């Protein structure tokens, strides 16, 4: 049975007795030239924050001094969809210009090491995962609904995952779902609102589940609890579970406003953060899906978020600002 | 020969009665013992070879007695040869019926501490044994009567204790034989009418003694009553005894012996009449239900004992029985076809139980109707009853003048009847039933009570679809809730579910009757169950509380809209009037109350217009929570600008071209606003909290002044301390100056009927709301000088409507009356308004006595209590004034 958690219409009176007001942001990082599109926190030393923006630039922030440390133009005039650092001094970026670029920092200069072609028409960010010591990137390919797996070492497309019939539309989001019974699992959310569970290396579709009537906009998954959450353009958030290689619909949470850009589960698997079109950041408990807080600061839709190693929440918005929040940390 | 023996024994008895336990108790004891033994000899017709001779005596009289006895004894030993069988029987009867009771009486008279003290230890024992053997062997009827009288006349003490234990042993051991004996019919007996009458008189006495025993004994013994004499144990014992006797009778009947059950049925009748029907049937019904399934004889027995009870007891017997029979199919076995022959039972089942009384639990009505429907001989009765039920169910005045619970009972009965209809009857009766049904449905749907309407719809739907499954059906739209399903469940004809076999039930033995004690013992298994569940709950809580993240205040989580919320009240109004933009209208609506509450300048000028807009506003965009928000805004307006808005709204209430909803809204807004205005609110103090005192750690101060002050403080005694909290600030009652504007215009035009809006005619729902609202507004005007005038007017209005035919209007009137009584200053009740209040009082009294509606009765009672309190207060005030 599907269970729907609705906002309580009388909760106004009830919660006003709860005098704990949600906190204001800890700090605002200003200086990005255009809307923030993606964030990545690198856990080294003082902690570096990478932010990508709509004009294709990547900013590197020092979280100690809270100043821009470096900036370079990664995907000229095309918004940056994804940033990820790996190994040492290496960085992957994905832009809407249809390229995935691997950068290397040498003498404080970022040089391109490698470049792959991917779809330029998608909104889907890629993912990096490691298997048996080899790094792989899963990217949305030029063909609709197809996902290519590239081995970083050999720079080759090793595997392509494509559903038999192509009614799913574009790939909207990818998530590596970990290993179970020697199977490497990949979750793919499609434009049609369908969620698919793939066994990567045997190229088999394990299960599919239609979650929304509209496209799945964002998704995150907790490998610890084998539980994930999807958001769409509506005001519903749906959680699902993975059990015995099957996808099971879990609960539905209804919130006040519609549209979600991003869902992130905190590293300790306690908290879910959603970034919405309604300019607000919502926090839920992962276990009970109890709504915990609604954070309001941004003047435009919130597009992405991440956590630092000490559980500071960082959110980037269309209003070019990055907000830092100290909540449940 | 025989006569001399009798004579001698009689002399002995007399001697005994006079002399027993005189100087030489031990002697007398032996004498009696010998007498009993003699009775054994005579009675049992067995010659006893080993007769202990009379003990040597020292006292004259005792010697005389003993010698007389020994004479008899010797005689009896020899008499065996002399006396014939018939003579022996005769002697036995004489001894049993005439002498034995006298002996017992004689012995019981002498039970006392004094006698007891005279006896030595072994004699005491002998005496006890003698008592018990007398009780055991004597003729049970007489013994019971003697014991009963002795017990009732006894005083607390040694003798009473003795009697109690004798009685206990009697009722647990001898009742069976007592009852059985009344059932036996002597063969070839030449019972004359006189004997029969004698018999009845005896029975009457015995039965009334049996049935009144627990009450009388409880009165006598008060707190020291024996557990065995508690009605629950005593009656259960009687029930079990009756069952044992019936089993005995059953086996006698089987072996072709005649028995009479008249005594048993009279006894049952009397016990039921006395009020023990529930306990009695509970103890018997489960066994009887199993027995009647066994064979025909049992059915005859049960039919006899139930239907042959005296006429005056028949209702007391049958009603509880019908409530307890678990399946309708068994009713037939208990009642037979008696309904066809016995007018009283016919009246009871077909009329009284169905139409004059009603029951919350439904086994009775299931049983009655199942009984009527389950045999061809009674089928006509069933159809007739169903027709009667239907016409009563659909009778407009019956609906109005009976309570809802009775109507529900009739509806249930009707549903049960529908369940038993067969195809042939359906086609035969279709026309007739539908003819009755149609006006009945109209009556129900026209009713102002929602529950009544629903009843009508359910029954009508079911009846039409049952009568003609293929024809046109009635279909109503109503919510299918628990009540509806409950009603529909009566259509189903129940199956016999009991599978008890006669072997399965434990056989009744004398010993297996365990008395229930007064004390309630805790059931240990239940306790552990409770603990278990508690434990489970705890673990559940623990699991839940694992989620330790505490949520923040989420009032900031609001719907984002593209349009901006209006900042000015005129913007808001404009947005509400001329906008097809759903979001704009919603934004305006949702911010309206807030804007009004800020009470901006110039609100007064537009208040009436704004309320007009709100009053006419339709929920065109299916906005969530539209009604509540609109209501909130209207109330806010009425609170901020009471004169303007109340004036406007109450003038609109009687205008044409409003729908019911709008008129109801007007009333709701006015009463809510009145309540809010009457509430004392100090705007400055609303948010102010008591400052929390800082707790400073106590430290030894070095300053000498402080130390001295502390010492003084320690030795100072204070008798009173000032207020710990400041006195609440005085606030002017905001409602006082405007109360009239809320009240009088509403009451003004009540009786002016218009073609479109006839308040005193069809619009009972609005009228009801109006009366309630007037009551609320009046209550808000408590302590307002104008209140007395308002009360007078409202009372006049109530007076005109007090016999309104709709019960919900009467309820509203009673509510308003209560409000008047609460608001009216006590001195007014006794001075200016004395006549009116006395009239009101008699009306309330009358309502309590005569009204058909339970709720009306309850409310009238409440109002009457209030009125009497107020009157008492008024008297007290008067007295105080007089003294001053």
PDB file of C-alpha atoms in Angstrom, chain B residues 391-400 407 436-449 452-453 456:
ATOM      1  CA  UNK B 391     -47.064   1.622   7.868  1.00  0.00           C
ATOM      2  CA  UNK B 392     -45.822   2.698  11.294  1.00  0.00           C
ATOM      3  CA  UNK B 393     -42.367   3.279   9.843  1.00  0.00           C
ATOM      4  CA  UNK B 394     -43.802   5.541   7.175  1.00  0.00           C
ATOM      5  CA  UNK B 395     -46.326   7.356   9.277  1.00  0.00           C
ATOM      6  CA  UNK B 396     -45.501  11.048   9.294  1.00  0.00           C
ATOM      7  CA  UNK B 397     -46.805  11.750  12.743  1.00  0.00           C
ATOM      8  CA  UNK B 398     -45.184   8.613  14.150  1.00  0.00           C
ATOM      9  CA  UNK B 399     -41.841   9.810  12.807  1.00  0.00           C
ATOM     10  CA  UNK B 400     -42.339  13.174  14.403  1.00  0.00           C
ATOM     11  CA  UNK B 407     -37.536   4.595  14.890  1.00  0.00           C
ATOM     12  CA  UNK B 436     -47.169   2.499   1.486  1.00  0.00           C
ATOM     13  CA  UNK B 437     -43.493   3.100   0.877  1.00  0.00           C
ATOM     14  CA  UNK B 438     -43.679   6.138  -1.385  1.00  0.00           C
ATOM     15  CA  UNK B 439     -45.323   8.601   1.025  1.00  0.00           C
ATOM     16  CA  UNK B 440     -43.128   7.128   3.757  1.00  0.00           C
ATOM     17  CA  UNK B 441     -39.986   7.991   1.836  1.00  0.00           C
ATOM     18  CA  UNK B 442     -41.290  11.491   1.345  1.00  0.00           C
ATOM     19  CA  UNK B 443     -41.807  11.845   5.089  1.00  0.00           C
ATOM     20  CA  UNK B 444     -38.253  10.737   5.783  1.00  0.00           C
ATOM     21  CA  UNK B 445     -36.550  12.858   3.197  1.00  0.00           C
ATOM     22  CA  UNK B 446     -38.506  15.890   4.332  1.00  0.00           C
ATOM     23  CA  UNK B 447     -37.226  15.455   7.868  1.00  0.00           C
ATOM     24  CA  UNK B 448     -34.719  17.901   9.265  1.00  0.00           C
ATOM     25  CA  UNK B 449     -32.746  15.169  10.996  1.00  0.00           C
ATOM     26  CA  UNK B 452     -33.625  10.052   9.891  1.00  0.00           C
ATOM     27  CA  UNK B 453     -33.201  10.944   6.246  1.00  0.00           C
ATOM     28  CA  UNK B 456     -35.397   6.464   5.036  1.00  0.00           C
TER      29      UNK B 456
END
